[in-house]
Tab-separated table of C-alpha atoms and ligand atoms in Angstrom:
chain	number	residue	atom	x	y	z
K	1	UNK	CA	12.591	1.724	-26.560
K	2	UNK	CA	12.374	-1.845	-25.299
K	3	UNK	CA	13.530	-2.068	-21.719
K	4	UNK	CA	12.600	-0.327	-18.572
K	5	UNK	CA	13.422	-0.065	-14.858
K	6	UNK	CA	11.521	1.489	-12.116
K	7	UNK	CA	12.772	2.944	-8.878
K	8	UNK	CA	10.205	3.371	-6.196
K	9	UNK	CA	10.264	5.785	-3.254
K	10	UNK	CA	7.345	6.170	-0.788
K	11	UNK	CA	4.320	4.250	0.444
K	12	UNK	CA	2.537	1.055	-0.612
K	13	UNK	CA	0.418	3.036	-2.945
K	14	UNK	CA	3.498	4.070	-4.843
K	15	UNK	CA	4.752	0.630	-4.811
K	16	UNK	CA	1.417	-0.641	-6.373
K	17	UNK	CA	1.457	2.225	-8.949
K	18	UNK	CA	4.906	0.953	-9.992
K	19	UNK	CA	3.420	-2.507	-10.417
K	20	UNK	CA	0.778	-0.908	-12.595
K	21	UNK	CA	3.269	1.111	-14.682
K	22	UNK	CA	5.123	-2.180	-15.180
K	23	UNK	CA	1.938	-3.797	-16.220
K	24	UNK	CA	1.158	-1.136	-18.740
K	25	UNK	CA	4.617	-1.159	-20.266
K	26	UNK	CA	4.744	-4.891	-20.428
K	27	UNK	CA	1.321	-4.977	-22.187
K	28	UNK	CA	3.055	-2.684	-24.840
K	29	UNK	CA	5.882	-5.188	-25.331
K	30	UNK	CA	8.568	-3.498	-23.229
K	31	UNK	CA	10.458	-5.776	-20.728
K	32	UNK	CA	11.561	-4.954	-17.182
K	33	UNK	CA	15.277	-5.185	-16.397
K	34	UNK	CA	16.840	-5.514	-12.943
K	35	UNK	CA	19.228	-2.465	-12.998
K	36	UNK	CA	18.987	1.050	-14.325
K	37	UNK	CA	22.128	0.770	-16.448
K	38	UNK	CA	20.495	-1.988	-18.484
K	39	UNK	CA	17.422	0.052	-19.233
K	40	UNK	CA	16.411	2.324	-22.045
K	41	UNK	CA	13.693	4.029	-19.960
K	42	UNK	CA	14.404	4.721	-16.231
K	43	UNK	CA	11.285	5.714	-14.213
K	44	UNK	CA	11.582	7.252	-10.797
K	45	UNK	CA	8.319	6.975	-8.829
K	46	UNK	CA	8.698	9.628	-6.204
K	47	UNK	CA	7.518	10.495	-2.716
K	48	UNK	CA	7.049	13.881	-1.262
K	49	UNK	CA	5.668	13.105	2.279
K	50	UNK	CA	8.836	14.405	4.125
K	51	UNK	CA	11.807	16.421	3.015
K	52	UNK	CA	14.159	13.534	3.318
K	53	UNK	CA	12.199	11.584	0.787
K	54	UNK	CA	12.555	14.508	-1.669
K	55	UNK	CA	16.284	14.956	-1.013
K	56	UNK	CA	16.662	11.149	-1.615
K	57	UNK	CA	14.933	11.432	-5.088
K	58	UNK	CA	17.082	14.404	-6.189
K	59	UNK	CA	20.293	12.809	-5.294
K	60	UNK	CA	19.260	9.616	-7.173
K	61	UNK	CA	18.060	11.744	-10.176
K	62	UNK	CA	21.493	13.508	-10.171
K	63	UNK	CA	23.370	10.229	-10.170
K	64	UNK	CA	21.271	8.585	-12.863
K	65	UNK	CA	21.582	11.653	-15.232
K	66	UNK	CA	25.390	11.681	-14.751
K	67	UNK	CA	25.565	7.985	-15.311
K	68	UNK	CA	23.543	8.379	-18.514
K	69	UNK	CA	25.598	11.367	-19.823
K	70	UNK	CA	28.781	9.452	-19.182
K	71	UNK	CA	27.609	6.277	-20.907
K	72	UNK	CA	26.550	8.272	-24.104
K	73	UNK	CA	23.593	5.840	-24.434
K	74	UNK	CA	20.185	7.040	-25.487
K	75	UNK	CA	18.180	6.502	-22.247
K	76	UNK	CA	14.891	8.274	-21.326
K	77	UNK	CA	14.375	9.383	-17.637
K	78	UNK	CA	10.865	9.744	-16.374
K	79	UNK	CA	9.863	11.230	-13.104
K	80	UNK	CA	6.459	9.779	-11.789
K	81	UNK	CA	4.564	9.997	-8.553
K	82	UNK	CA	4.060	12.726	-5.884
K	83	UNK	CA	7.068	14.973	-6.585
K	84	UNK	CA	6.165	14.996	-10.271
K	85	UNK	CA	2.721	16.225	-9.239
K	86	UNK	CA	4.057	18.809	-6.831
K	87	UNK	CA	6.788	20.151	-9.067
K	88	UNK	CA	5.531	19.543	-12.636
K	89	UNK	CA	7.529	21.422	-15.230
K	90	UNK	CA	9.700	23.035	-12.370
K	91	UNK	CA	11.687	19.697	-12.300
K	92	UNK	CA	13.084	20.767	-15.743
K	93	UNK	CA	14.491	23.982	-14.312
K	94	UNK	CA	16.501	21.999	-11.904
K	95	UNK	CA	17.398	19.019	-14.171
K	96	UNK	CA	16.774	19.933	-17.774
K	97	UNK	CA	17.482	16.482	-19.235
K	98	UNK	CA	14.476	14.856	-17.630
K	99	UNK	CA	12.343	13.422	-20.583
K	100	UNK	CA	8.939	12.771	-18.891
K	101	UNK	CA	7.085	14.075	-15.785
K	102	UNK	CA	3.691	12.413	-14.958
K	103	UNK	CA	1.536	12.600	-11.862
K	104	UNK	CA	0.034	9.618	-9.863
K	105	UNK	CA	-3.353	9.941	-11.679
K	106	UNK	CA	-1.656	10.001	-15.101
K	107	UNK	CA	0.065	6.682	-15.117
K	108	UNK	CA	-2.171	5.375	-17.872
K	109	UNK	CA	-0.541	7.844	-20.191
K	110	UNK	CA	2.978	6.520	-19.795
K	111	UNK	CA	3.264	4.229	-22.757
K	112	UNK	CA	2.132	7.150	-25.088
K	113	UNK	CA	4.475	9.529	-23.489
K	114	UNK	CA	7.449	7.100	-24.004
K	115	UNK	CA	6.574	6.754	-27.701
K	116	UNK	CA	6.185	10.469	-28.291
K	117	UNK	CA	9.231	11.372	-26.367
K	118	UNK	CA	11.376	8.963	-28.264
K	119	UNK	CA	10.083	10.354	-31.686
K	120	UNK	CA	10.058	14.143	-30.765
K	121	UNK	CA	12.896	14.263	-28.151
K	122	UNK	CA	11.063	16.941	-26.280
K	123	UNK	CA	9.879	16.594	-22.634
K	124	UNK	CA	6.438	15.075	-22.046
K	125	UNK	CA	4.528	16.402	-19.199
K	126	UNK	CA	1.189	15.064	-17.789
K	127	UNK	CA	-0.064	16.294	-14.288
K	128	UNK	CA	-3.577	17.226	-14.916
K	129	UNK	CA	-4.938	13.908	-13.764
K	130	UNK	CA	-7.268	11.644	-15.666
K	131	UNK	CA	-10.705	12.138	-14.239
K	132	UNK	CA	-11.786	8.620	-15.130
K	133	UNK	CA	-8.637	7.076	-13.449
K	134	UNK	CA	-10.599	5.643	-10.562
K	135	UNK	CA	-12.962	3.678	-12.805
K	136	UNK	CA	-10.324	2.354	-15.123
K	137	UNK	CA	-8.860	-1.155	-14.469
K	138	UNK	CA	-5.177	-1.038	-15.239
K	139	UNK	CA	-3.033	-4.179	-15.578
K	140	UNK	CA	-0.498	-4.840	-12.916
K	141	UNK	CA	2.737	-6.741	-13.081
K	142	UNK	CA	2.962	-7.783	-9.347
K	143	UNK	CA	6.277	-8.730	-7.873
K	144	UNK	CA	4.773	-11.127	-5.353
K	145	UNK	CA	3.000	-14.356	-6.307
K	146	UNK	CA	1.078	-14.898	-2.898
K	147	UNK	CA	0.193	-11.486	-1.622
K	148	UNK	CA	-1.274	-8.674	-3.730
K	149	UNK	CA	-2.039	-5.019	-3.173
K	150	UNK	CA	-5.316	-3.814	-4.575
K	151	UNK	CA	-6.186	-0.147	-4.734
K	152	UNK	CA	-9.734	0.656	-3.596
K	153	UNK	CA	-9.598	4.396	-3.509
K	154	UNK	CA	-7.485	7.267	-4.611
K	155	UNK	CA	-6.794	10.606	-3.068
K	156	UNK	CA	-7.677	12.025	0.341
K	157	UNK	CA	-10.136	14.744	1.564
K	158	UNK	CA	-8.804	15.020	5.104
K	159	UNK	CA	-6.381	17.869	4.781
K	160	UNK	CA	-4.280	17.106	7.994
K	161	UNK	CA	-2.457	20.426	8.246
K	162	UNK	CA	1.020	18.881	7.959
K	163	UNK	CA	0.339	16.640	4.941
K	164	UNK	CA	0.819	17.089	1.184
K	165	UNK	CA	-1.115	14.056	-0.006
K	166	UNK	CA	-4.487	15.775	-0.664
K	167	UNK	CA	-2.662	18.256	-2.819
K	168	UNK	CA	-0.857	15.649	-4.778
K	169	UNK	CA	-3.351	12.679	-5.024
K	170	UNK	CA	-6.455	14.873	-5.339
K	171	UNK	CA	-9.890	14.343	-3.948
K	172	UNK	CA	-10.997	11.067	-2.476
K	173	UNK	CA	-12.375	8.777	-5.299
K	174	UNK	CA	-13.576	5.257	-4.540
K	175	UNK	CA	-13.283	2.536	-7.197
K	176	UNK	CA	-16.485	0.728	-7.990
K	177	UNK	CA	-16.901	-2.188	-5.688
K	178	UNK	CA	-17.838	-4.474	-8.608
K	179	UNK	CA	-14.443	-3.873	-10.162
K	180	UNK	CA	-12.582	-4.632	-7.020
K	181	UNK	CA	-14.496	-7.821	-6.294
K	182	UNK	CA	-13.597	-8.774	-9.917
K	183	UNK	CA	-9.956	-8.057	-9.526
K	184	UNK	CA	-9.806	-9.983	-6.302
K	185	UNK	CA	-11.589	-12.947	-7.945
K	186	UNK	CA	-8.996	-12.884	-10.750
K	187	UNK	CA	-6.104	-12.763	-8.294
K	188	UNK	CA	-7.493	-15.774	-6.364
K	189	UNK	CA	-7.788	-17.584	-9.736
K	190	UNK	CA	-4.057	-17.009	-10.357
K	191	UNK	CA	-3.172	-18.402	-6.993
K	192	UNK	CA	-2.935	-15.355	-4.697
K	193	UNK	CA	-3.852	-16.022	-1.086
K	194	UNK	CA	-3.864	-12.596	0.498
K	195	UNK	CA	-4.920	-9.168	-0.617
K	196	UNK	CA	-4.056	-5.830	1.041
K	197	UNK	CA	-6.641	-3.027	0.204
K	198	UNK	CA	-4.832	0.256	-0.312
K	199	UNK	CA	-6.066	3.836	0.192
K	200	UNK	CA	-5.191	6.830	2.254
K	201	UNK	CA	-8.378	6.499	4.277
K	202	UNK	CA	-9.877	3.063	3.447
K	203	UNK	CA	-12.466	3.062	6.161
K	204	UNK	CA	-14.212	6.048	4.395
K	205	UNK	CA	-14.411	3.973	1.219
K	206	UNK	CA	-17.674	4.393	-0.728
K	207	UNK	CA	-18.339	7.875	0.782
K	208	UNK	CA	-21.014	9.495	-1.364
K	209	UNK	CA	-22.414	6.204	-2.661
K	210	UNK	CA	-21.027	6.182	-6.152
K	211	UNK	CA	-18.864	3.105	-5.505
K	212	UNK	CA	-21.954	0.851	-4.795
K	213	UNK	CA	-20.917	-0.212	-1.301
K	214	UNK	CA	-19.493	1.149	1.993
K	215	UNK	CA	-16.185	-0.291	3.367
K	216	UNK	CA	-17.712	-3.082	5.681
K	217	UNK	CA	-19.967	-4.201	2.719
K	218	UNK	CA	-16.987	-4.387	0.486
K	219	UNK	CA	-15.237	-6.485	3.119
K	220	UNK	CA	-18.212	-8.843	3.344
K	221	UNK	CA	-18.201	-9.425	-0.529
K	222	UNK	CA	-14.375	-9.919	-0.488
K	223	UNK	CA	-14.635	-12.446	2.341
K	224	UNK	CA	-16.835	-14.552	-0.015
K	225	UNK	CA	-14.225	-14.860	-2.637
K	226	UNK	CA	-12.919	-18.541	-2.512
K	227	UNK	CA	-9.081	-18.976	-2.710
K	228	UNK	CA	-8.366	-15.780	-0.842
K	229	UNK	CA	-7.405	-16.725	2.727
K	230	UNK	CA	-6.613	-13.302	4.176
K	231	UNK	CA	-7.692	-9.733	3.837
K	232	UNK	CA	-5.807	-6.684	5.082
K	233	UNK	CA	-6.099	-2.891	4.543
K	234	UNK	CA	-4.228	0.321	5.038
K	235	UNK	CA	-4.626	2.979	6.146
K	236	UNK	CA	-7.644	3.551	8.558
K	237	UNK	CA	-8.450	6.940	9.826
K	238	UNK	CA	-9.575	6.880	13.410
K	239	UNK	CA	-12.524	9.324	12.830
K	240	UNK	CA	-14.071	6.763	10.380
K	241	UNK	CA	-13.582	3.642	12.517
K	242	UNK	CA	-17.235	2.697	12.742
K	243	UNK	CA	-19.078	0.096	14.889
K	244	UNK	CA	-20.003	-1.720	11.635
K	245	UNK	CA	-16.257	-1.988	10.705
K	246	UNK	CA	-15.442	-3.351	14.243
K	247	UNK	CA	-18.265	-5.972	13.765
K	248	UNK	CA	-16.868	-6.874	10.280
K	249	UNK	CA	-13.511	-7.591	11.954
K	250	UNK	CA	-15.135	-9.776	14.492
K	251	UNK	CA	-17.373	-11.629	12.179
K	252	UNK	CA	-15.515	-12.078	8.881
K	253	UNK	CA	-12.921	-14.949	9.152
K	254	UNK	CA	-10.728	-13.742	6.464
K	255	UNK	CA	-10.225	-10.191	7.748
K	256	UNK	CA	-7.048	-10.510	9.732
K	257	UNK	CA	-6.600	-9.231	13.291
K	258	UNK	CA	-4.189	-6.346	12.499
K	259	UNK	CA	-4.862	-2.652	12.179
K	260	UNK	CA	-2.821	0.234	11.432
K	261	UNK	CA	-4.633	3.206	13.137
K	262	UNK	CA	-2.448	6.284	13.081
K	263	UNK	CA	-2.975	8.567	16.139
K	264	UNK	CA	-0.300	11.143	15.237
K	265	UNK	CA	-0.225	12.731	18.689
K	266	UNK	CA	-1.207	12.358	22.344
K	267	UNK	CA	-2.471	15.959	22.896
K	268	UNK	CA	-5.931	17.197	22.033
K	269	UNK	CA	-4.581	20.479	21.407
K	270	UNK	CA	-2.114	19.231	18.923
K	271	UNK	CA	-4.669	16.905	17.273
K	272	UNK	CA	-6.878	19.974	16.740
K	273	UNK	CA	-4.078	22.070	15.090
K	274	UNK	CA	-3.266	18.969	12.984
K	275	UNK	CA	-6.930	18.902	11.901
K	276	UNK	CA	-7.314	15.294	12.848
K	277	UNK	CA	-11.008	15.494	13.794
K	278	UNK	CA	-10.834	13.286	16.890
K	279	UNK	CA	-9.882	13.597	20.591
K	280	UNK	CA	-7.771	11.225	22.529
K	281	UNK	CA	-10.836	10.244	24.518
K	282	UNK	CA	-12.808	9.334	21.284
K	283	UNK	CA	-9.719	7.379	19.990
K	284	UNK	CA	-9.214	5.442	23.262
K	285	UNK	CA	-12.972	4.540	23.278
K	286	UNK	CA	-12.692	3.146	19.654
K	287	UNK	CA	-9.602	1.146	20.518
K	288	UNK	CA	-11.349	-0.185	23.516
K	289	UNK	CA	-14.283	-1.294	21.408
K	290	UNK	CA	-11.937	-2.927	18.951
K	291	UNK	CA	-10.050	-4.721	21.490
K	292	UNK	CA	-13.178	-5.975	23.289
K	293	UNK	CA	-14.570	-7.339	19.947
K	294	UNK	CA	-11.263	-8.715	18.758
K	295	UNK	CA	-8.959	-9.513	21.786
K	296	UNK	CA	-5.884	-10.551	19.564
K	297	UNK	CA	-5.953	-7.382	17.681
K	298	UNK	CA	-2.457	-6.342	16.630
K	299	UNK	CA	-2.496	-2.561	16.667
K	300	UNK	CA	0.148	-0.238	14.995
K	301	UNK	CA	0.254	3.523	14.646
K	302	UNK	CA	2.034	6.532	13.223
K	303	UNK	CA	3.506	9.376	15.420
K	304	UNK	CA	4.621	12.798	14.547
K	305	UNK	CA	6.960	14.632	16.996
K	306	UNK	CA	7.909	18.274	16.919
K	307	UNK	CA	4.658	19.596	15.210
K	308	UNK	CA	4.549	23.437	15.560
K	309	UNK	CA	3.314	24.533	18.944
K	310	UNK	CA	4.183	21.154	20.599
K	311	UNK	CA	5.329	22.135	24.141
K	312	UNK	CA	7.238	19.704	26.345
K	313	UNK	CA	3.927	18.836	28.314
K	314	UNK	CA	2.148	18.137	24.925
K	315	UNK	CA	4.932	15.879	23.990
K	316	UNK	CA	4.793	14.018	27.139
K	317	UNK	CA	1.144	13.181	26.384
K	318	UNK	CA	2.328	11.462	23.385
K	319	UNK	CA	4.738	9.323	25.480
K	320	UNK	CA	2.012	8.643	27.906
K	321	UNK	CA	-0.259	7.468	25.244
K	322	UNK	CA	2.262	4.948	23.945
K	323	UNK	CA	2.530	3.548	27.437
K	324	UNK	CA	-1.301	3.339	27.652
K	325	UNK	CA	-2.067	1.972	24.183
K	326	UNK	CA	0.840	-0.456	24.072
K	327	UNK	CA	0.887	-0.593	20.289
K	328	UNK	CA	2.602	-3.641	18.735
K	329	UNK	CA	4.652	-1.282	16.662
K	330	UNK	CA	4.943	2.386	15.714
K	331	UNK	CA	6.323	4.459	12.938
K	332	UNK	CA	7.497	7.644	14.211
K	333	UNK	CA	8.689	10.758	12.335
K	334	UNK	CA	9.937	14.220	12.970
K	335	UNK	CA	7.543	16.887	11.666
K	336	UNK	CA	8.784	18.089	8.175
K	337	UNK	CA	7.693	21.239	6.582
K	338	UNK	CA	5.883	20.583	3.241
K	339	UNK	CA	5.150	22.990	0.520
K	340	UNK	CA	1.576	24.449	0.326
K	341	UNK	CA	0.412	22.809	3.692
K	342	UNK	CA	-1.515	24.893	6.427
K	343	UNK	CA	0.970	23.927	9.158
K	344	UNK	CA	3.697	26.062	7.589
K	345	UNK	CA	1.890	29.070	8.833
K	346	UNK	CA	1.525	27.991	12.407
K	347	UNK	CA	3.356	29.593	15.223
K	348	UNK	CA	5.845	27.816	17.198
K	349	UNK	CA	8.015	25.785	14.786
K	350	UNK	CA	10.311	23.489	16.757
K	351	UNK	CA	14.210	23.404	16.398
K	352	UNK	CA	15.580	20.376	14.633
K	353	UNK	CA	17.623	19.334	17.816
K	354	UNK	CA	14.529	19.237	19.929
K	355	UNK	CA	12.692	17.166	17.308
K	356	UNK	CA	15.564	14.693	17.166
K	357	UNK	CA	15.669	14.470	20.936
K	358	UNK	CA	11.827	13.821	21.143
K	359	UNK	CA	12.061	11.215	18.330
K	360	UNK	CA	14.653	9.359	20.363
K	361	UNK	CA	12.495	9.509	23.458
K	362	UNK	CA	9.627	8.065	21.542
K	363	UNK	CA	11.623	5.167	20.258
K	364	UNK	CA	13.041	4.637	23.861
K	365	UNK	CA	9.538	4.371	25.254
K	366	UNK	CA	8.211	2.102	22.512
K	367	UNK	CA	11.220	-0.330	22.231
K	368	UNK	CA	10.298	-2.467	25.308
K	369	UNK	CA	6.611	-2.333	24.530
K	370	UNK	CA	7.199	-3.794	21.150
K	371	UNK	CA	9.272	-6.519	22.620
K	372	UNK	CA	6.652	-7.176	25.270
K	373	UNK	CA	3.942	-7.489	22.585
K	374	UNK	CA	6.020	-9.868	20.662
K	375	UNK	CA	6.845	-11.906	23.765
K	376	UNK	CA	3.126	-12.434	24.431
K	377	UNK	CA	3.103	-14.693	21.344
K	378	UNK	CA	5.522	-17.210	22.982
K	379	UNK	CA	4.023	-20.593	23.576
K	380	UNK	CA	1.014	-19.837	21.436
K	381	UNK	CA	0.176	-21.601	18.116
K	382	UNK	CA	-0.168	-19.161	15.211
K	383	UNK	CA	-1.366	-19.672	11.648
K	384	UNK	CA	1.174	-18.350	9.181
K	385	UNK	CA	1.124	-17.806	5.480
K	386	UNK	CA	4.401	-19.023	4.311
K	387	UNK	CA	5.782	-16.391	1.937
K	388	UNK	CA	9.220	-17.767	0.961
K	389	UNK	CA	12.732	-18.214	2.413
K	390	UNK	CA	14.127	-15.719	4.973
K	391	UNK	CA	17.294	-13.855	3.658
K	392	UNK	CA	19.477	-15.274	6.454
K	393	UNK	CA	19.496	-18.822	7.644
K	394	UNK	CA	17.454	-20.389	4.854
K	395	UNK	CA	14.417	-20.820	7.076
K	396	UNK	CA	10.819	-20.332	5.842
K	397	UNK	CA	9.347	-16.942	6.473
K	398	UNK	CA	5.745	-16.076	6.892
K	399	UNK	CA	3.425	-13.770	8.735
K	400	UNK	CA	0.811	-14.283	11.390
K	401	UNK	CA	-2.698	-13.055	10.991
K	402	UNK	CA	-1.663	-10.080	13.083
K	403	UNK	CA	1.084	-9.423	10.378
K	404	UNK	CA	4.145	-10.428	12.575
K	405	UNK	CA	7.123	-12.039	10.716
K	406	UNK	CA	7.803	-15.679	11.847
K	407	UNK	CA	10.944	-17.622	10.792
K	408	UNK	CA	10.601	-21.414	10.996
K	409	UNK	CA	12.502	-24.428	9.595
K	410	UNK	CA	10.437	-26.491	7.034
K	411	UNK	CA	10.118	-27.739	3.495
K	412	UNK	CA	10.067	-25.348	0.520
K	413	UNK	CA	6.880	-27.106	-0.593
K	414	UNK	CA	4.934	-25.035	2.127
K	415	UNK	CA	5.560	-21.762	0.392
K	416	UNK	CA	2.253	-20.309	-0.557
K	417	UNK	CA	0.275	-22.141	1.987
K	418	UNK	CA	-1.065	-21.743	5.531
K	419	UNK	CA	0.821	-23.577	8.384
K	420	UNK	CA	0.395	-23.881	12.127
K	421	UNK	CA	3.464	-22.779	14.039
K	422	UNK	CA	4.256	-22.950	17.742
K	423	UNK	CA	6.046	-19.745	18.645
K	424	UNK	CA	9.272	-20.470	20.644
K	425	UNK	CA	11.132	-17.118	20.569
K	426	UNK	CA	10.424	-13.459	20.100
K	427	UNK	CA	12.742	-10.555	19.188
K	428	UNK	CA	12.145	-6.924	18.353
K	429	UNK	CA	11.346	-7.415	14.644
K	430	UNK	CA	10.273	-11.039	14.303
K	431	UNK	CA	9.203	-14.287	15.944
K	432	UNK	CA	10.706	-17.826	15.748
K	433	UNK	CA	8.973	-21.058	16.005
K	434	UNK	CA	8.488	-24.706	14.994
K	435	UNK	CA	6.020	-26.269	12.703
K	436	UNK	CA	3.163	-28.198	14.408
K	437	UNK	CA	2.637	-31.696	13.177
Z	501	SAH	N1	-3.255	8.352	4.918
Z	501	SAH	C1	-2.407	7.795	5.925
Z	501	SAH	C2	-0.897	7.908	5.720
Z	501	SAH	C3	-0.325	9.238	5.377
Z	501	SAH	S1	1.257	9.285	5.093
Z	501	SAH	C4	-2.893	8.416	7.363
Z	501	SAH	O1	-3.669	9.224	7.381
Z	501	SAH	O2	-2.404	7.910	8.226
Z	501	SAH	C5	2.021	8.213	6.468
Z	501	SAH	C6	2.458	9.038	7.717
Z	501	SAH	O3	3.409	9.994	7.308
Z	501	SAH	C7	1.345	9.867	8.399
Z	501	SAH	O4	0.511	9.030	9.092
Z	501	SAH	C8	2.193	10.719	9.171
Z	501	SAH	O5	2.463	10.161	10.482
Z	501	SAH	C9	3.464	10.990	8.466
Z	501	SAH	N2	3.529	12.293	7.884
Z	501	SAH	C10	2.824	12.846	7.001
Z	501	SAH	N3	3.021	14.138	6.565
Z	501	SAH	C11	4.169	14.314	7.530
Z	501	SAH	C12	4.981	15.444	7.653
Z	501	SAH	N4	4.832	16.625	6.978
Z	501	SAH	N5	6.053	15.485	8.601
Z	501	SAH	C13	6.178	14.274	9.312
Z	501	SAH	N6	5.489	13.151	9.166
Z	501	SAH	C14	4.489	13.178	8.222
Z	502	SF4	FE1	-2.401	13.040	4.831
Z	502	SF4	FE2	-4.190	13.129	6.780
Z	502	SF4	FE3	-5.018	12.383	4.281
Z	502	SF4	FE4	-3.480	10.651	5.759
Z	502	SF4	S1	-5.592	11.344	6.224
Z	502	SF4	S2	-3.124	11.193	3.672
Z	502	SF4	S3	-2.194	12.178	6.971
Z	502	SF4	S4	-4.194	14.297	4.889
Z	503	F3S	FE1	4.704	9.632	-0.419
Z	503	F3S	FE2	2.773	10.220	-2.157
Z	503	F3S	FE3	2.606	7.980	-0.774
Z	503	F3S	S1	3.841	11.604	-0.901
Z	503	F3S	S2	3.691	8.566	1.082
Z	503	F3S	S3	4.183	8.534	-2.273
Z	503	F3S	S4	0.989	9.301	-1.350
């Protein structure tokens, strides 16, 4: 087996796990190819967060196994990620020709599994989780040359009642801070300018003390790494947004003014049944402190509509909250029933049509707010990190410190550097501007 292709579903953590599987396989002498039909090993890195993600994976798996059977070629198919963890061997009952199944904390086993499966022909399964996974430094073949994802913790202890992640990614484990600082130094040495720290709940990083630092301390250390210009992180849980973190935002020049702070719902009653561990009053108070400390803060959030027991008046509190918070952008989802989660047993599941209607209303309320928040940038000068060429129009594209996309005409030589841009236009998804002299 010499060539491989990875198809990734799901969150940034999965994207980064795919980069690490690539890194591991390249270290073993395999080479990545651009399409599945050119590969001898096809890896599907799966997501189980909502039913739709699961359906997408099974239809892709069906398509690939049919393609392989028609071609008659010897191709191994591996299922990795969250559905692999959730279903394990049960995937074989549905699709018997799958060759490998491996969970998110077992990715270091992939090269060995490929070797064994090609010699024995039998299915290889690893979902028990490597207990040293969080202290191992795996190589990563990163697709970007300027921005890098860096995992700082794995798993989640929060058990929000709708969510499968704690069951699939295991307990919260923080990587040792010295390893993270070392990785970021190496990235800086290889020319990376921006790092995004990844975890399900990054602001509880270091809980328990074994990692050596708490999250604001880790940020302070990373702020000192020369060569790195920008530091971002996802995702933050409102309950763990401390005053110390707000101060770090204010005081550390490399920590960018953008925060994804999922609120999920506008009603205290629903937040309670979701097990989110904060009230709207507490959330509001934290956002106020954050905006007082950092007035340019770009704030985004996640919203769930149609959670069990969500009455019309509860839902209206979500709409009201959007009007009050004026998020720069939101990600909104219909509640989706997930296996093994506590919310399955709650009373008052909501019909699909009602969920759809509520989701439409959420977007209707948010749309003008997003535009208004983008319009605020017009006439200002923003620092952008130039990332490359935009898909259409051949302009340069980059992001502001607040993480908004900016398209601007300019020379290719600027790619990878910081530039000052005067913002002249704003749309729903991006800003336009001109380079300042
Ligand atoms: N750890 C992060 C991200 C979790 S997954 C956090 O706590 O915010 C990303 C988003 O998916 C969640 O914020 C939530 O809005 C949504 N989500 C998770 N489970 C869901 C479900 N069962 N149905 C609908 N949306 C869900
Ligand atoms: Fe899921 Fe909640 Fe953990 Fe986020 S904090 S991963 S929503 S359980
Ligand atoms: Fe999906 Fe697993 Fe991420 S369920 S959202 S890939 S943690």
